[in-house]
Coordinates of C-alpha atoms and ligand atoms in Angstrom, one line a residue:
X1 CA -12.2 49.0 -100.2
X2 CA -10.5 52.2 -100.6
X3 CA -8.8 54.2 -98.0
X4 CA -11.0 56.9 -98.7
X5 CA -14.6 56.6 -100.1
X6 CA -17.0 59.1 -101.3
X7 CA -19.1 58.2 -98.7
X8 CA -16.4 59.9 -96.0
X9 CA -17.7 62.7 -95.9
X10 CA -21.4 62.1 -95.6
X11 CA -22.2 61.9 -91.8
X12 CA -23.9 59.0 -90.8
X13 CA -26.9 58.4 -88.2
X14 CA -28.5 55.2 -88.0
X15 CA -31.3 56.3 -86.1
X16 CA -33.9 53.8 -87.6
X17 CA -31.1 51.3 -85.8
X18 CA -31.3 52.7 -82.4
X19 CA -34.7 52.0 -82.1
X20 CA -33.4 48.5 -81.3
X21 CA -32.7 44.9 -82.0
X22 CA -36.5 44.2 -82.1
X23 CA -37.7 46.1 -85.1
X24 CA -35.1 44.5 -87.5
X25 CA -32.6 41.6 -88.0
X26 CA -29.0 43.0 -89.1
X27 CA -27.5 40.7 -92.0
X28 CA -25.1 41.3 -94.5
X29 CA -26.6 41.6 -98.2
X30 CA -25.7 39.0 -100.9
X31 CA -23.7 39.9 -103.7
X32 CA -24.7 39.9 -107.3
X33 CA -22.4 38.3 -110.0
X34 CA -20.9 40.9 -112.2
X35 CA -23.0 44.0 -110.5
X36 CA -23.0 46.7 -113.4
X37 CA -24.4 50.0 -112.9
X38 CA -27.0 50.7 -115.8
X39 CA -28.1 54.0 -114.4
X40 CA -27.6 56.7 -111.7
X41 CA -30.0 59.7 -110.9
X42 CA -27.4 62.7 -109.9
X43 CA -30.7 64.9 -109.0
X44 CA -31.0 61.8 -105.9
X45 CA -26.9 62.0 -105.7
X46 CA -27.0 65.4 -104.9
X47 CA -29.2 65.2 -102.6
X48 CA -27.0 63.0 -100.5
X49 CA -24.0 65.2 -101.7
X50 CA -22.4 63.2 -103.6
X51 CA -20.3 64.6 -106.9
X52 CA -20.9 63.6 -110.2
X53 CA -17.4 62.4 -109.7
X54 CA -18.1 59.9 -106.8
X55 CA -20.2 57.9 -108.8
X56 CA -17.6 56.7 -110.7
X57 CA -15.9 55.9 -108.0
X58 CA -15.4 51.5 -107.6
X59 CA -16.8 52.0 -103.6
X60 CA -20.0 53.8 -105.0
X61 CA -21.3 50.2 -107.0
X62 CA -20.1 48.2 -104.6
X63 CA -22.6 49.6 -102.0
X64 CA -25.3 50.5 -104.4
X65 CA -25.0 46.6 -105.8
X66 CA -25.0 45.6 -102.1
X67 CA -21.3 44.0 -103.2
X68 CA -19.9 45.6 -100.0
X69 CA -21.8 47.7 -96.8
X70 CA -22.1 51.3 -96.5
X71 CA -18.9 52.3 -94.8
X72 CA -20.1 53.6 -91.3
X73 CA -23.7 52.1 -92.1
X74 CA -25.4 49.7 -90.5
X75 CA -27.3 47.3 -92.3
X76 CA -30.4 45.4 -91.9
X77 CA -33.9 44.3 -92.4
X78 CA -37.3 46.1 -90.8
X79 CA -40.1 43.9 -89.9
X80 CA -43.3 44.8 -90.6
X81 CA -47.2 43.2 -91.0
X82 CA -49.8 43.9 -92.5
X83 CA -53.2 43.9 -94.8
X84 CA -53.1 42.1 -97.8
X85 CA -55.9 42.8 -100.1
X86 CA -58.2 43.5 -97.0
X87 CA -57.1 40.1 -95.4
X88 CA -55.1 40.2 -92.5
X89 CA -51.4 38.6 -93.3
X90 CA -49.6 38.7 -90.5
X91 CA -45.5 39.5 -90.6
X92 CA -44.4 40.4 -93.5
X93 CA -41.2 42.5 -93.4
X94 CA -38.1 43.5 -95.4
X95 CA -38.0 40.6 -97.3
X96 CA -35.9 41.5 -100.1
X97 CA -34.7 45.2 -98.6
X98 CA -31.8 46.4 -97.1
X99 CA -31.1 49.2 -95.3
X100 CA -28.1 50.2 -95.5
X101 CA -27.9 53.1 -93.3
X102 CA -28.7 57.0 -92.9
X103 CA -27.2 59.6 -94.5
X104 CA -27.0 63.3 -93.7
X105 CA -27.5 65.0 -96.9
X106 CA -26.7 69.0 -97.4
X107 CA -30.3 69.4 -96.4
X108 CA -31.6 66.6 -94.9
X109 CA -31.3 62.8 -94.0
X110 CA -31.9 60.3 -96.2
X111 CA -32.4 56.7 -95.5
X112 CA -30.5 54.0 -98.1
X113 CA -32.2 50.8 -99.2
X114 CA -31.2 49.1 -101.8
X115 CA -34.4 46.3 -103.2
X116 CA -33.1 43.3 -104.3
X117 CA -29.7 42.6 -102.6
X118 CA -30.5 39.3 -101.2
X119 CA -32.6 36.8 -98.5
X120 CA -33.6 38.1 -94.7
X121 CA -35.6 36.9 -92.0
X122 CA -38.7 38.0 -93.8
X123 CA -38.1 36.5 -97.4
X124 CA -40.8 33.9 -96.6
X125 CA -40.8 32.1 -100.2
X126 CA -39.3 34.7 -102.1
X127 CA -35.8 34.8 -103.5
X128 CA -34.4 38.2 -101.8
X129 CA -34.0 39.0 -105.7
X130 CA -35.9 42.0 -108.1
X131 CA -35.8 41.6 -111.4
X132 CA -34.6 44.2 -114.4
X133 CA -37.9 45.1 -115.7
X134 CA -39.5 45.4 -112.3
X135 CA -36.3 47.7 -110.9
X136 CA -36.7 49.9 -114.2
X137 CA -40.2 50.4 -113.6
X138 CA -39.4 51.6 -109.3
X139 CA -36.3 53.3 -110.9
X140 CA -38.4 55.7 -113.4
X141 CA -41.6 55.9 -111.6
X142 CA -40.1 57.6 -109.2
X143 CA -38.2 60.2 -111.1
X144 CA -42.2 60.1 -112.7
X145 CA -43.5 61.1 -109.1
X146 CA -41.2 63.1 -108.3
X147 CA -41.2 65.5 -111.2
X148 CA -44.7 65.5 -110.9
X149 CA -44.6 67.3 -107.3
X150 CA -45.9 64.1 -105.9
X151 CA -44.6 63.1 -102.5
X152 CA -42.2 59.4 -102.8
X153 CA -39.2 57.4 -102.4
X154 CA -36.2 58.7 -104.6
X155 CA -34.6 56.4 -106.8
X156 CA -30.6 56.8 -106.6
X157 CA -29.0 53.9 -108.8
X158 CA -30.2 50.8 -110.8
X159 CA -27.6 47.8 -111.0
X160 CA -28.0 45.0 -113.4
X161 CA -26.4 41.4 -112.7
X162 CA -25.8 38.2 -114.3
X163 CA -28.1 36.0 -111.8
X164 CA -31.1 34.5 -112.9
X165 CA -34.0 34.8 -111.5
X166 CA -37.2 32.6 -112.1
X167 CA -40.6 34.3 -112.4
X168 CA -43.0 33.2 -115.3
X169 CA -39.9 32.8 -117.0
X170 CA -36.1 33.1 -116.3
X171 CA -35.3 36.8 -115.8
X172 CA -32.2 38.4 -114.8
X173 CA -31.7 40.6 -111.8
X174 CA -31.4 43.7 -110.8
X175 CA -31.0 46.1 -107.6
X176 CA -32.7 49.7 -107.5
X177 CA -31.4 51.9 -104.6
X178 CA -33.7 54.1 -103.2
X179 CA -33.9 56.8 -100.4
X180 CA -36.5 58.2 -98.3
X181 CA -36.4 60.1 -94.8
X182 CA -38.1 56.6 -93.6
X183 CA -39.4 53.4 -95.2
X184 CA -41.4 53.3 -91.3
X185 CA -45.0 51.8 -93.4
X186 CA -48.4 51.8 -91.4
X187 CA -47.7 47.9 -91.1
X188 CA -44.9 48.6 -88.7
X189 CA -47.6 50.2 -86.6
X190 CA -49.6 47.2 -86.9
X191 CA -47.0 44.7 -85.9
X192 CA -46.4 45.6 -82.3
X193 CA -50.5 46.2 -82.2
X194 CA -50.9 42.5 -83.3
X195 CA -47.8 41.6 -81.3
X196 CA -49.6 42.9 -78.4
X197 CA -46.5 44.9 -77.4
X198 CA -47.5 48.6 -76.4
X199 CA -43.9 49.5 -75.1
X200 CA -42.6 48.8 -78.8
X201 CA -45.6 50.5 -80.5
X202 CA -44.8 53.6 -78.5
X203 CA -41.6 53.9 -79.0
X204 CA -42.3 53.6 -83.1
X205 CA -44.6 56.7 -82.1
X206 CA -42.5 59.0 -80.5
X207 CA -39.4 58.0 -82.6
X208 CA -41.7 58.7 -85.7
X209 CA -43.2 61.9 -83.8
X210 CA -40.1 63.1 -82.6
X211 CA -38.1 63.1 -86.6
X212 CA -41.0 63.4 -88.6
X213 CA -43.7 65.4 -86.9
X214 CA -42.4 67.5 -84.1
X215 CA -45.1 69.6 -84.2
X216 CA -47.1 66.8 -82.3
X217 CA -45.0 66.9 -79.3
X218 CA -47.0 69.6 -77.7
X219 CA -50.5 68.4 -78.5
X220 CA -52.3 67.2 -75.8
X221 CA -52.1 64.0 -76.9
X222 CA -49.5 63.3 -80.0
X223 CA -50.1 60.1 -80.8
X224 CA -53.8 61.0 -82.4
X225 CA -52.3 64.0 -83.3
X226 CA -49.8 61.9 -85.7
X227 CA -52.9 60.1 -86.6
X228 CA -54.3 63.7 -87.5
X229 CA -50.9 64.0 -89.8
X230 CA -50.8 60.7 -91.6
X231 CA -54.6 61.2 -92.7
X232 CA -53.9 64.5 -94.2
X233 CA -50.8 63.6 -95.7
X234 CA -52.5 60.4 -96.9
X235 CA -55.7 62.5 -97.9
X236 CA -53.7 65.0 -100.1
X237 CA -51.2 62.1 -101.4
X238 CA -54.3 60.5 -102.9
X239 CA -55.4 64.0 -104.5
X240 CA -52.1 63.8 -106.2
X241 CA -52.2 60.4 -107.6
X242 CA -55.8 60.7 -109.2
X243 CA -55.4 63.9 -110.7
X244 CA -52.6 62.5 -113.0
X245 CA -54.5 58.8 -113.4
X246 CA -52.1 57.0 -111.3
X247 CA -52.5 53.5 -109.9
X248 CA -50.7 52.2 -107.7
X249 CA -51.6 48.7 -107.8
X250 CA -51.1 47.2 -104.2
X251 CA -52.4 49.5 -102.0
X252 CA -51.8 47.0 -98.7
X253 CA -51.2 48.4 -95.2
X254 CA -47.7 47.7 -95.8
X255 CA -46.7 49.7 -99.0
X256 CA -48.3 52.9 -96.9
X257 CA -45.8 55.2 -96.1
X258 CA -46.4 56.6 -92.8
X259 CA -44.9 59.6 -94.2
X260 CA -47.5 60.1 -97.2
X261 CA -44.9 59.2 -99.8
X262 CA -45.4 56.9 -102.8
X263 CA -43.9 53.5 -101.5
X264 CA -43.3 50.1 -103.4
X265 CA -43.3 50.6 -106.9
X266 CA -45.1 47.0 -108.2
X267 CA -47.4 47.2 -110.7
X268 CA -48.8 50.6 -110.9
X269 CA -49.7 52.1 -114.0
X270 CA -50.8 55.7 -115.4
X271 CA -53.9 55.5 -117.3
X272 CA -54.1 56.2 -120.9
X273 CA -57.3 56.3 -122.1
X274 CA -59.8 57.0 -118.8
X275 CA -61.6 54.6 -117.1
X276 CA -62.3 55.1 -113.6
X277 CA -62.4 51.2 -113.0
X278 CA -59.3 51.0 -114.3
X279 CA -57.3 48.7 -112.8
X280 CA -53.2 48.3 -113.5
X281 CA -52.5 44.9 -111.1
X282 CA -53.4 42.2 -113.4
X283 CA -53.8 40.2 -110.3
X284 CA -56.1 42.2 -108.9
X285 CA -58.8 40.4 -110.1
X286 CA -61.7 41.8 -108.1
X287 CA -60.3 46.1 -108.3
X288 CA -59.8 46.2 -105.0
X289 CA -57.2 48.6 -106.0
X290 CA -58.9 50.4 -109.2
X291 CA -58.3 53.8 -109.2
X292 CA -61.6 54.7 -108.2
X293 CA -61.3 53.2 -105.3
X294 CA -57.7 54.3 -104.1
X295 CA -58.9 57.2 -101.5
X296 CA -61.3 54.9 -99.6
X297 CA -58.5 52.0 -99.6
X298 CA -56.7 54.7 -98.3
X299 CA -58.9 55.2 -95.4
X300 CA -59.6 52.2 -94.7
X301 CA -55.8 51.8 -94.5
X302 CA -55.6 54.7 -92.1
X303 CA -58.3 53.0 -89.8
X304 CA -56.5 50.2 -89.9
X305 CA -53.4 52.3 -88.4
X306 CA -55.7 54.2 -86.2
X307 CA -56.9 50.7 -84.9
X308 CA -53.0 50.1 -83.8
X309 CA -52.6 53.1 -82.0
X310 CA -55.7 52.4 -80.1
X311 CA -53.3 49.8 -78.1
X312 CA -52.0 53.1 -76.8
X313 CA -54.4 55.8 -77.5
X314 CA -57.4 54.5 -75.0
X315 CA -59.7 57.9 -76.2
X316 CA -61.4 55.7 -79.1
X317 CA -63.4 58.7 -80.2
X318 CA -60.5 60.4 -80.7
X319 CA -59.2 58.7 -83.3
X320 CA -62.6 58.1 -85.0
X321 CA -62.5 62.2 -85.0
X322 CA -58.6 62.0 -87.0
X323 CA -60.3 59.7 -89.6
X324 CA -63.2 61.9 -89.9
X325 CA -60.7 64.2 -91.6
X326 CA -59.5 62.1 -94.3
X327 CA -62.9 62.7 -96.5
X328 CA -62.8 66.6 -96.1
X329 CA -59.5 66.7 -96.7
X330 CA -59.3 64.7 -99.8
X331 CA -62.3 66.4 -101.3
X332 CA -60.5 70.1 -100.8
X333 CA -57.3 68.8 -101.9
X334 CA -58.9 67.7 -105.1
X335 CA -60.9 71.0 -105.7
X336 CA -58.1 72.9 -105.6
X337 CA -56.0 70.3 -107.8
X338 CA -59.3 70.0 -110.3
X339 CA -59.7 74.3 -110.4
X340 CA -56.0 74.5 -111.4
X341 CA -56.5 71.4 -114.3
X342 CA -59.4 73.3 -115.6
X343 CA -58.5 77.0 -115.2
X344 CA -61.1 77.4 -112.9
X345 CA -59.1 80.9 -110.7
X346 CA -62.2 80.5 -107.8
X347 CA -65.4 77.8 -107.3
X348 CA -68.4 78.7 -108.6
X349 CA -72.2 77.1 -108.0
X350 CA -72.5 74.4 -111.3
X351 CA -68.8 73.5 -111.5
X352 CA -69.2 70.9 -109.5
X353 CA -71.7 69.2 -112.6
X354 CA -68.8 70.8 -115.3
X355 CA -66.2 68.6 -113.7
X356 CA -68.5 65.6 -113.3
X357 CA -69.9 66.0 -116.6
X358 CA -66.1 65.8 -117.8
X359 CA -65.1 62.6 -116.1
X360 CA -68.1 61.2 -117.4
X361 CA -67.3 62.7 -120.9
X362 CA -63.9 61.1 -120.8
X363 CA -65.2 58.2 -118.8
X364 CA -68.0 57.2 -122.5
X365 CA -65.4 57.8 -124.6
X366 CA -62.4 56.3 -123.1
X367 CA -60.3 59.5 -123.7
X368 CA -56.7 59.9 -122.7
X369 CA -56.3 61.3 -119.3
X370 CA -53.0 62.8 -119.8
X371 CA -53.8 64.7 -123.5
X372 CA -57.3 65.9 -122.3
X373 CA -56.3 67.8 -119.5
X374 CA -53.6 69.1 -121.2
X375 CA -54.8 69.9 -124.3
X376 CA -58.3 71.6 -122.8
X377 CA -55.8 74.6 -122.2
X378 CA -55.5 75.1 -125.9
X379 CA -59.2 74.4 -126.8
X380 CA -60.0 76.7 -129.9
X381 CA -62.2 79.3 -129.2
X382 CA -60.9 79.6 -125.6
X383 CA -58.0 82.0 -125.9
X384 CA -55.9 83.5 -128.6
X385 CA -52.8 82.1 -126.9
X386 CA -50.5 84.4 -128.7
X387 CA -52.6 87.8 -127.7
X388 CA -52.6 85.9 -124.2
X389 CA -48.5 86.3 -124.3
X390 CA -48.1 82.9 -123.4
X391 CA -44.4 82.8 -125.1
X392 CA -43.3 85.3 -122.2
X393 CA -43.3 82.1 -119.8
X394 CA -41.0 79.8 -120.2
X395 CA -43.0 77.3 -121.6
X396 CA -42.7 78.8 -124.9
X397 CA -41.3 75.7 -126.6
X398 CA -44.0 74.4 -125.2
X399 CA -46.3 76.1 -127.4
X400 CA -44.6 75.6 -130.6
X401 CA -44.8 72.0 -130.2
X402 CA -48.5 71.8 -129.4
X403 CA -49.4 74.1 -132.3
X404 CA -47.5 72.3 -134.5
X405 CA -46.7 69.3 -133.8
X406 CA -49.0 65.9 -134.2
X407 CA -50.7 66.2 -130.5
X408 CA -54.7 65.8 -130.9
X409 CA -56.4 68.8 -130.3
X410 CA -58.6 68.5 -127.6
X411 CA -62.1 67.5 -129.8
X412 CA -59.9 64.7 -131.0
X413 CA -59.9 62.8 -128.5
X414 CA -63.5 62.4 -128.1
X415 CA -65.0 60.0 -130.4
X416 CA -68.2 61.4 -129.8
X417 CA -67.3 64.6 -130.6
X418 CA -70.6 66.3 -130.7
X419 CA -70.8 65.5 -126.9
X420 CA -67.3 66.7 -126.7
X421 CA -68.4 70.4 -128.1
X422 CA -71.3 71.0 -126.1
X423 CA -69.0 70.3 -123.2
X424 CA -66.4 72.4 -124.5
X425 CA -69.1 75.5 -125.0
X426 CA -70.5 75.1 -121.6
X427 CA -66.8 75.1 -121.0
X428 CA -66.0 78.7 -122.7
X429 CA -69.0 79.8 -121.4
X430 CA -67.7 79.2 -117.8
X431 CA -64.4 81.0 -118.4
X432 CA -66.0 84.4 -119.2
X433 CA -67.1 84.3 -116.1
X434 CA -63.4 83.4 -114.2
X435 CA -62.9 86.2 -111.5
X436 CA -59.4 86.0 -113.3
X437 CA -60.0 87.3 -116.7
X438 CA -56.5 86.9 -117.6
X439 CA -55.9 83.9 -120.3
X440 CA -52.5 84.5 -119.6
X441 CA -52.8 83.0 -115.7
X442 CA -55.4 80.3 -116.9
X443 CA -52.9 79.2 -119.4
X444 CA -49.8 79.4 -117.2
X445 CA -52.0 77.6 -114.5
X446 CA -53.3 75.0 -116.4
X447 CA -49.8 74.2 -118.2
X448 CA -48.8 73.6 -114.8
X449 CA -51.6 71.5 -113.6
X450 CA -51.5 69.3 -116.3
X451 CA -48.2 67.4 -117.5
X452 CA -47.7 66.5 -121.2
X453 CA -45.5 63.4 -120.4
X454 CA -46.4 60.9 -117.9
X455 CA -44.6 57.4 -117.4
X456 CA -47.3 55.3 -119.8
X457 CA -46.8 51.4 -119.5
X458 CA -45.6 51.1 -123.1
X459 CA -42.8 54.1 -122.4
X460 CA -41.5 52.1 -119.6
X461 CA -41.7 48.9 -121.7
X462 CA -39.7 50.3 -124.1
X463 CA -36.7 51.1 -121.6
X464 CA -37.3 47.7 -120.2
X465 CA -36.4 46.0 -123.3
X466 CA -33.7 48.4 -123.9
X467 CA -32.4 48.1 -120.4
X468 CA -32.5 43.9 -121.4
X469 CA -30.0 44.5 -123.8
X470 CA -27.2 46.7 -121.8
X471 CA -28.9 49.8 -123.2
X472 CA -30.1 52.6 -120.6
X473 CA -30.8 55.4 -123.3
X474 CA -34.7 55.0 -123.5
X475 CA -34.5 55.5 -119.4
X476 CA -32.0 58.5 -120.3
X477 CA -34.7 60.5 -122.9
X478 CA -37.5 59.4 -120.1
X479 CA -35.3 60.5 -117.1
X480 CA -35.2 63.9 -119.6
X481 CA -39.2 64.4 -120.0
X482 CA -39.9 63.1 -116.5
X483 CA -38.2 65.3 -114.4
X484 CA -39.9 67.9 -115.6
X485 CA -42.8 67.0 -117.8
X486 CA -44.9 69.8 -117.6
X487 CA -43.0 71.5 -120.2
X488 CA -42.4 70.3 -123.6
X489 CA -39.1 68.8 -124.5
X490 CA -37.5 69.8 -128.0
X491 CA -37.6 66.5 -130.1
X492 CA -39.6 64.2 -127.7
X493 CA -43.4 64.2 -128.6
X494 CA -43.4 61.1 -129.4
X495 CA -43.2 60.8 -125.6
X496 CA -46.0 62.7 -125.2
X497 CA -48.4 61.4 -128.0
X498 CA -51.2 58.5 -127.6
X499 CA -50.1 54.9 -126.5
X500 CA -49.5 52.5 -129.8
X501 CA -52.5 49.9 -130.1
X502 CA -50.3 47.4 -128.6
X503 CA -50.1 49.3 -125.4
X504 CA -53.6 47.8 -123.8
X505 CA -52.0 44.6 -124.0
X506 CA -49.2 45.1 -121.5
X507 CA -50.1 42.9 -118.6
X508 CA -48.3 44.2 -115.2
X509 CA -48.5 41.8 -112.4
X510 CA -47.5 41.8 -108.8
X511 CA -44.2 39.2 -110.0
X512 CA -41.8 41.2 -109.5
Ligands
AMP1 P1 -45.0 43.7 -102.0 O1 -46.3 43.2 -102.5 O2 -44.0 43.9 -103.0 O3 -45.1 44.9 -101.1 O4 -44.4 42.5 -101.1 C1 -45.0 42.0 -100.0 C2 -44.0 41.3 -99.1 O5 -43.4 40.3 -99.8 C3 -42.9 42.2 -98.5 O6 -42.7 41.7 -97.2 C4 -41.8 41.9 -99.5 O7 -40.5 42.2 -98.8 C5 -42.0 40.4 -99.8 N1 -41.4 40.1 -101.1 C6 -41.8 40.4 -102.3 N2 -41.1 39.9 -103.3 C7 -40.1 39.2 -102.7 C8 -39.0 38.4 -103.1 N3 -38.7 38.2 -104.4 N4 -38.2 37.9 -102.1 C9 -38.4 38.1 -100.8 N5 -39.5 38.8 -100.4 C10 -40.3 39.3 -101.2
MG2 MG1 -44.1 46.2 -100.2

């Protein structure tokens, strides 16, 4: 190790640590032979304030390969339970996650794990071991998320190895480092609630209230007043995700953040063509999980967590009144989200049955749920974009690529398109009545309501293969259109254009 490190200057904390010896088991990680480093996000980097300099630096891959610790961290393993596909599985924990320590960033703290970097306590059958395509999917879905305004994890560095590693087949490994304020899940609730330990579950609470959600503190009682928190983040997290067709895949108590960010990238998916059963976890046999069904798995998550903090919140009805917020809270959060998709600048009686009538619409004809949204902002007949001034905003390129490029218009991608145009009319007819005549706002909302590039399976599948072969370029041009993919990138429709046929063959499991 060198005298000095780029990690010097970042203050440490530890405070996850302090909580003590109980909620985790500190352990070295395991090195990886021949740890490379296939790809690191500065827009993560900075955050921690590192240079673009330091990540060159021969200290910087030996802790983000889990080769050597975080000099001044402190590194261990959380344990945590949880809900398995509605069944109760008792403790799970870190089981191939190490924390490596806390970080004060130039405006905030950041938590660093790295996935991947060996066995702990809490491995249970598993190998402590991630593999490439699974750490390429976490790595660029969360760039995906986070571009999209959606609250998750950050993704700082992806490490490739020489190890095998045996799933279906043999596979070689790979270690994604992530951040978040806290990787604290609703399952760490739960474990001191099964564990029958109140004096460890409070402490969780008021360590989690005191960082996370100070505001609490001077409720009259801020434990159900975190309850309060977590459903509305939860609530409004879930508004994000289905308003841009995202799965997540594994939706158990223990990949739920208790900070309302995307956690545990497995087999998620975006949806291309819509179908509301859709479901992206291959061995999710029954759709527990099917997007559809994510907000009420989310609440019946939250009463799960609810039903923990009962050990130490006796006022029952309480609670009951916290989860009552989740539905209302949700259903605003995705009026506003739909109103913006649509154009819509206030809420009128019958749009209720126009957005209905639209799922449906997409629902019979399997449309794309990326391109419809998108492209309903340029539906002919709606708006003569260029009287509308739309090249004054900065999404002019934008423009100029939809016009012209090979994007389907909207009517295209119905196949009943008959069904499409009356929908469309009642559509236009709608507009004239906005309280915001101005096509110019409609089209400056919508544009930013509805991204053009989202991380499709068969994008990701073709940095995978890439990735397989020492090449990082496809996650470079995807690290390009995701970080900010509600404008159009100069070059890269074909990032934004329909999935190839092959596309509905990808099969994404939980073997990762
Ligand atoms: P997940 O479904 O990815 O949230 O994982 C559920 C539990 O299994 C967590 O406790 C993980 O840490 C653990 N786990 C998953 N994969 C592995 C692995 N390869 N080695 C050790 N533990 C694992
Ligand atoms: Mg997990």
């Amino acid at each position: 190790m060198n005298a000095y490190d780029c990690f010097d200057d970042i203050p440490k904390l530890n405070s996850f640590a302090a909580l003590g010896a109980a909620f985790y088991t500190r352990l070295p990680t395991t090195p990886l032979n021949q740890p490379a480093l296939l790809h690191v996000n500065t827009d993560a980097a900075a955050l921690l304030g590192l240079s673009a300099q330091a990540l060159s630096e021969p200290v910087f891959l030996d802790v983000v390969s889990g080769t050597s610790p975080l000099p001044g961290g402190d590194t261990l393993a959380a344990v945590y339970s949880g809900h398995q596909f509605g069944h109760w599985a008792g403790q799970l924990g870190d089981g191939r996650a190490h924390l490596l320590g806390e970080l004060k960033g130039p405006e905030g703290h950041w938590e660093l794990q790295l996935k991947g970097a060996g066995m702990t306590p809490y491995s249970r059958m598993g190998d402590g071991r991630a593999v490439l395509r699974s750490s390429v999917r976490e790595y660029l879905a969360s760039v995906a998320m986070h571009g999209l305004g959606i609250p998750t994890t950050r993704a700082l560095s992806l490490v490739t190895a020489k190890n095998p590693v045996m799933r279906e087949t043999v596979e070689t490994a790979a270690v994604v480092a992530r951040m978040a304020p806290s990787f604290i899940r609703f399952g760490s609730f739960q474990h001191w609630a099964a564990g029958n330990h109140p004096e460890h579950l409070r402490r969780l609470a008021d360590y989690v209230i005191e960082r996370f959600y100070p505001e609490c503190l001077t409720s009259v009682n801020p434990y159900v007043a975190l309850l309060e928190c977590v459903v509305k983040r939860t609530a409004e997290l879930m508004a994000g995700w289905q308003v841009v067709g995202f799965c997540h895949g594994v939706m158990n108590t223990d990949n739920m953040s208790i900070l309302g960010l995307t956690l545990d990238y497995g087999p998620y998916g975006f949806m291309d063509g819509f179908d509301a059963r859709h479901i992206c976890n291959h061995t999710d046999t029954n759709g527990r999980y099917a997007w559809h069904a994510q907000p009420a798995v989310a609440h019946w998550n939250l009463y799960q967590l609810a039903n923990s903090l009962h050990t130490i919140v006796p006022d029952a009805d309480a609670l009951r009144a916290a989860l009552d917020q989740f539905e209302p809270t949700f259903l605003d959060a995705m009026q506003k989200r739909m109103m913006d998709k649509l154009g819509l600048s206030d809420w009128q009686e019958g749009d209720e049955t126009l957005v209905d009538d639209l799922w449906s619409l997409m629902q019979a004809n399997h449309a794309d749920f990326t391109l419809t949204f998108r492209q309903l902002a340029y539906a002919p007949g709606l708006a003569d974009v260029a009287k509308a001034n739309v090249t004054q905003l900065q999404i002019e390129t934008d423009l100029g690529h939809t016009v012209h490029s090979g994007l389907m218009p909207f009517i295209d991608l119905f196949i009943d398109r008959d069904a499409a145009e009356l929908w469309l009319e009642r559509y236009r007819q709608r507009i004239l009545r906005n309280s915001d005549k101005s096509d110019f706002n409609r089209i400056q909302t919508m544009l930013a309501a509805n991204p053009l590039y989202v991380l499709r399976n068969h994008l990701a599948q073709a940095a995978i293969e890439a990735a397989q072969q020492g090449d990082a370029s496809e996650i470079e041009n995807l690290m390009t259109v995701l970080r900010s993919p509600f404008v159009a990138h100069a070059g890269m429709d074909a990032y934004a254009a329909l999935p190839p046929a092959w596309a509905s063959h990808i099969e994404v499991s939980c073997s990762s």
